Structures are given as C-alpha cells and as structure tokens.
Amino acid sequence: MRDPLMDLDSFDHQILDLMQQDARRTGTELAEAVGLSAAACLRRLQRLRRIGAIEREVAVLSDAVTGQRVTLIVTLPLNRGRPDMRARFREYFGKLPEVKHLYHVTGGADLVLILECRAMEDYADFAERHFRLEEIAGYETNVVLQTLI
C-alpha cells in the first residue's frame, strides 16, 4: 500500500505552507492564495488532516495573557545502550507543561527540547529535577533573546 503522504501535490504543499503560518485561514483565503475553489481547498485540508500531514494545530498565546516567558533550547546528549530511551524520554518529557517540543536529532546531542518557563529560576529548578537522570550525559542551554518569525 502506498503512503498517502508521498502523493502530495504542489497545491497540498502550498496549503500546508499557508496553514503552518496561520492555521485559522478560511477556505476562501486558501483559495485566493493557491488558485483553487474554497470547497476544493477545504476538501484537501480535511484530507491532509486525515492522512496525518497535519499532526496537530496549536494556539500561540500572547505574552499579555501568559505573562512574559523565557524560551529555552536545550540539547541533551544521552548515554548509549538502551534502545527504548527515545520512547521513554518522549513519554517522560511529553507530560511536562514546560516542554513545548522534543526532537530526536543528529550531531553532538541526541535530543533537543524547546521549553517555556516563567523565569530563569524556574528553569534552574526544572533542570535540577529533570536533567539529572542517569541516561542523560549532560545538557547545554540556549536562551531565546527574541522571536523573529
């Protein structure tokens, strides 16, 4: 059976690009941007959701609502030896409200976490609690100074 994600055409990719920028676009707005009818765009959008091209849609909250928050990018090299570690860390970190994204990556680290904390003190507490696990070989933190896009 052929993977439906492999059959995306240029219209699908345009719709995905537009939705990634703003998931609240209407069928009419999509239609104007890609050159299809609103109904065709909505059918494609429903199909993209159904086949998993769109995994989830999230709201980016205003700082006025959440309060100023600190965004941190943390790289974690792991101690080798356990094949189930990625799944375990996905479950472990996936339950923590500070963790916004978790990536398995190549390079010097194995995992990259995108975190949001109220303040640096909260991050220090988070790091003490969660980065001292024996499977984690260490961690490096980058603090986001400004969001550009």
PDB file of C-alpha atoms in Angstrom, residues 19-134:
ATOM      1  CA  MET A  19      -1.607  26.669   7.330  1.00  0.00           C
ATOM      2  CA  GLN A  20       1.761  26.472   9.060  1.00  0.00           C
ATOM      3  CA  GLN A  21       1.908  30.266   9.011  1.00  0.00           C
ATOM      4  CA  ASP A  22      -1.703  30.710  10.167  1.00  0.00           C
ATOM      5  CA  ALA A  23      -3.963  27.728  10.855  1.00  0.00           C
ATOM      6  CA  ARG A  24      -7.051  29.944  11.103  1.00  0.00           C
ATOM      7  CA  ARG A  25      -7.164  30.696   7.379  1.00  0.00           C
ATOM      8  CA  THR A  26     -10.572  30.237   5.831  1.00  0.00           C
ATOM      9  CA  GLY A  27     -11.296  28.205   2.733  1.00  0.00           C
ATOM     10  CA  THR A  28     -11.747  31.468   0.834  1.00  0.00           C
ATOM     11  CA  GLU A  29      -8.348  32.774   1.945  1.00  0.00           C
ATOM     12  CA  LEU A  30      -6.679  29.500   0.964  1.00  0.00           C
ATOM     13  CA  ALA A  31      -8.477  29.541  -2.388  1.00  0.00           C
ATOM     14  CA  GLU A  32      -7.273  33.058  -3.194  1.00  0.00           C
ATOM     15  CA  ALA A  33      -3.697  32.129  -2.311  1.00  0.00           C
ATOM     16  CA  VAL A  34      -3.432  28.799  -4.180  1.00  0.00           C
ATOM     17  CA  GLY A  35      -5.837  29.253  -7.092  1.00  0.00           C
ATOM     18  CA  LEU A  36      -8.422  26.573  -6.290  1.00  0.00           C
ATOM     19  CA  SER A  37     -12.032  26.888  -5.179  1.00  0.00           C
ATOM     20  CA  ALA A  38     -12.755  27.292  -1.478  1.00  0.00           C
ATOM     21  CA  ALA A  39     -14.546  23.922  -1.444  1.00  0.00           C
ATOM     22  CA  ALA A  40     -11.558  22.187  -3.071  1.00  0.00           C
ATOM     23  CA  CYS A  41      -9.198  23.755  -0.537  1.00  0.00           C
ATOM     24  CA  LEU A  42     -11.353  22.638   2.383  1.00  0.00           C
ATOM     25  CA  ARG A  43     -11.583  19.078   0.995  1.00  0.00           C
ATOM     26  CA  ARG A  44      -7.805  18.987   0.623  1.00  0.00           C
ATOM     27  CA  LEU A  45      -7.364  20.381   4.130  1.00  0.00           C
ATOM     28  CA  GLN A  46      -9.634  17.697   5.589  1.00  0.00           C
ATOM     29  CA  ARG A  47      -7.672  15.029   3.676  1.00  0.00           C
ATOM     30  CA  LEU A  48      -4.337  16.455   4.899  1.00  0.00           C
ATOM     31  CA  ARG A  49      -5.570  16.182   8.468  1.00  0.00           C
ATOM     32  CA  ARG A  50      -6.955  12.662   7.937  1.00  0.00           C
ATOM     33  CA  ILE A  51      -3.716  11.263   6.413  1.00  0.00           C
ATOM     34  CA  GLY A  52      -1.545  12.826   9.102  1.00  0.00           C
ATOM     35  CA  ALA A  53       0.133  15.550   7.035  1.00  0.00           C
ATOM     36  CA  ILE A  54      -1.177  17.913   9.720  1.00  0.00           C
ATOM     37  CA  GLU A  55      -0.475  16.256  13.043  1.00  0.00           C
ATOM     38  CA  ARG A  56      -1.979  18.916  15.274  1.00  0.00           C
ATOM     39  CA  GLU A  57      -2.936  22.564  15.366  1.00  0.00           C
ATOM     40  CA  VAL A  58      -1.915  24.710  18.309  1.00  0.00           C
ATOM     41  CA  ALA A  59      -2.556  28.220  19.547  1.00  0.00           C
ATOM     42  CA  VAL A  60       0.359  30.584  20.091  1.00  0.00           C
ATOM     43  CA  LEU A  61      -0.667  32.607  23.115  1.00  0.00           C
ATOM     44  CA  SER A  62       0.058  36.277  23.620  1.00  0.00           C
ATOM     45  CA  ASP A  63       2.528  37.307  26.305  1.00  0.00           C
ATOM     46  CA  ALA A  64      -0.229  39.614  27.560  1.00  0.00           C
ATOM     47  CA  VAL A  65      -2.208  36.501  28.510  1.00  0.00           C
ATOM     48  CA  THR A  66       0.556  34.183  29.674  1.00  0.00           C
ATOM     49  CA  GLY A  67       2.913  36.770  31.086  1.00  0.00           C
ATOM     50  CA  GLN A  68       6.427  37.226  29.794  1.00  0.00           C
ATOM     51  CA  ARG A  69       8.018  33.815  29.476  1.00  0.00           C
ATOM     52  CA  VAL A  70      11.550  32.601  28.842  1.00  0.00           C
ATOM     53  CA  THR A  71      12.046  30.250  25.889  1.00  0.00           C
ATOM     54  CA  LEU A  72      14.980  27.882  26.121  1.00  0.00           C
ATOM     55  CA  ILE A  73      16.562  25.485  23.651  1.00  0.00           C
ATOM     56  CA  VAL A  74      18.213  22.599  25.474  1.00  0.00           C
ATOM     57  CA  THR A  75      20.422  19.933  23.903  1.00  0.00           C
ATOM     58  CA  LEU A  76      20.752  16.585  25.640  1.00  0.00           C
ATOM     59  CA  PRO A  77      23.403  14.016  24.779  1.00  0.00           C
ATOM     60  CA  LEU A  78      22.344  10.600  26.063  1.00  0.00           C
ATOM     61  CA  ASN A  79      24.386   7.762  27.470  1.00  0.00           C
ATOM     62  CA  ARG A  80      24.179   4.936  24.946  1.00  0.00           C
ATOM     63  CA  GLY A  81      22.994   1.411  25.477  1.00  0.00           C
ATOM     64  CA  ARG A  82      19.208   1.328  25.737  1.00  0.00           C
ATOM     65  CA  PRO A  83      17.139   1.115  22.574  1.00  0.00           C
ATOM     66  CA  ASP A  84      13.936   2.206  24.331  1.00  0.00           C
ATOM     67  CA  MET A  85      15.346   5.546  25.550  1.00  0.00           C
ATOM     68  CA  ARG A  86      13.765   7.749  22.856  1.00  0.00           C
ATOM     69  CA  ALA A  87      10.297   6.360  23.560  1.00  0.00           C
ATOM     70  CA  ARG A  88      10.886   6.669  27.299  1.00  0.00           C
ATOM     71  CA  PHE A  89      12.000  10.285  27.031  1.00  0.00           C
ATOM     72  CA  ARG A  90       9.115  11.095  24.685  1.00  0.00           C
ATOM     73  CA  GLU A  91       6.700   9.836  27.330  1.00  0.00           C
ATOM     74  CA  TYR A  92       8.608  11.442  30.227  1.00  0.00           C
ATOM     75  CA  PHE A  93       9.114  14.909  28.734  1.00  0.00           C
ATOM     76  CA  GLY A  94       5.766  14.867  26.907  1.00  0.00           C
ATOM     77  CA  LYS A  95       3.949  15.096  30.238  1.00  0.00           C
ATOM     78  CA  LEU A  96       5.759  18.225  31.392  1.00  0.00           C
ATOM     79  CA  PRO A  97       3.969  21.512  30.662  1.00  0.00           C
ATOM     80  CA  GLU A  98       7.241  23.411  30.180  1.00  0.00           C
ATOM     81  CA  VAL A  99       8.208  21.184  27.224  1.00  0.00           C
ATOM     82  CA  LYS A 100       6.760  22.611  24.005  1.00  0.00           C
ATOM     83  CA  HIS A 101       8.748  20.470  21.537  1.00  0.00           C
ATOM     84  CA  LEU A 102      11.030  17.455  21.742  1.00  0.00           C
ATOM     85  CA  TYR A 103      13.230  16.499  18.799  1.00  0.00           C
ATOM     86  CA  HIS A 104      15.469  13.494  18.179  1.00  0.00           C
ATOM     87  CA  VAL A 105      18.445  14.952  16.265  1.00  0.00           C
ATOM     88  CA  THR A 106      21.794  14.150  14.724  1.00  0.00           C
ATOM     89  CA  GLY A 107      25.039  15.777  15.788  1.00  0.00           C
ATOM     90  CA  GLY A 108      26.542  16.232  19.222  1.00  0.00           C
ATOM     91  CA  ALA A 109      23.241  15.834  21.060  1.00  0.00           C
ATOM     92  CA  ASP A 110      20.559  13.179  20.814  1.00  0.00           C
ATOM     93  CA  LEU A 111      17.572  15.239  21.910  1.00  0.00           C
ATOM     94  CA  VAL A 112      16.622  18.900  21.647  1.00  0.00           C
ATOM     95  CA  LEU A 113      13.933  20.332  23.889  1.00  0.00           C
ATOM     96  CA  ILE A 114      12.159  23.647  23.422  1.00  0.00           C
ATOM     97  CA  LEU A 115      10.995  24.823  26.838  1.00  0.00           C
ATOM     98  CA  GLU A 116       8.996  27.743  28.150  1.00  0.00           C
ATOM     99  CA  CYS A 117       9.423  28.799  31.765  1.00  0.00           C
ATOM    100  CA  ARG A 118       8.126  31.788  33.708  1.00  0.00           C
ATOM    101  CA  ALA A 119      11.631  32.827  34.741  1.00  0.00           C
ATOM    102  CA  MET A 120      15.221  31.599  34.738  1.00  0.00           C
ATOM    103  CA  GLU A 121      14.809  30.472  38.339  1.00  0.00           C
ATOM    104  CA  ASP A 122      12.006  28.157  37.228  1.00  0.00           C
ATOM    105  CA  TYR A 123      14.275  26.754  34.514  1.00  0.00           C
ATOM    106  CA  ALA A 124      17.051  26.160  37.064  1.00  0.00           C
ATOM    107  CA  ASP A 125      14.596  24.140  39.162  1.00  0.00           C
ATOM    108  CA  PHE A 126      13.382  22.273  36.060  1.00  0.00           C
ATOM    109  CA  ALA A 127      16.950  21.379  35.052  1.00  0.00           C
ATOM    110  CA  GLU A 128      17.793  20.140  38.555  1.00  0.00           C
ATOM    111  CA  ARG A 129      14.726  17.906  38.617  1.00  0.00           C
ATOM    112  CA  HIS A 130      14.781  16.535  35.082  1.00  0.00           C
ATOM    113  CA  PHE A 131      18.309  16.585  33.655  1.00  0.00           C
ATOM    114  CA  ARG A 132      19.967  14.548  36.401  1.00  0.00           C
ATOM    115  CA  LEU A 133      18.671  11.214  35.097  1.00  0.00           C
ATOM    116  CA  GLU A 134      21.393   8.604  34.594  1.00  0.00           C
TER     117      GLU A 134
END
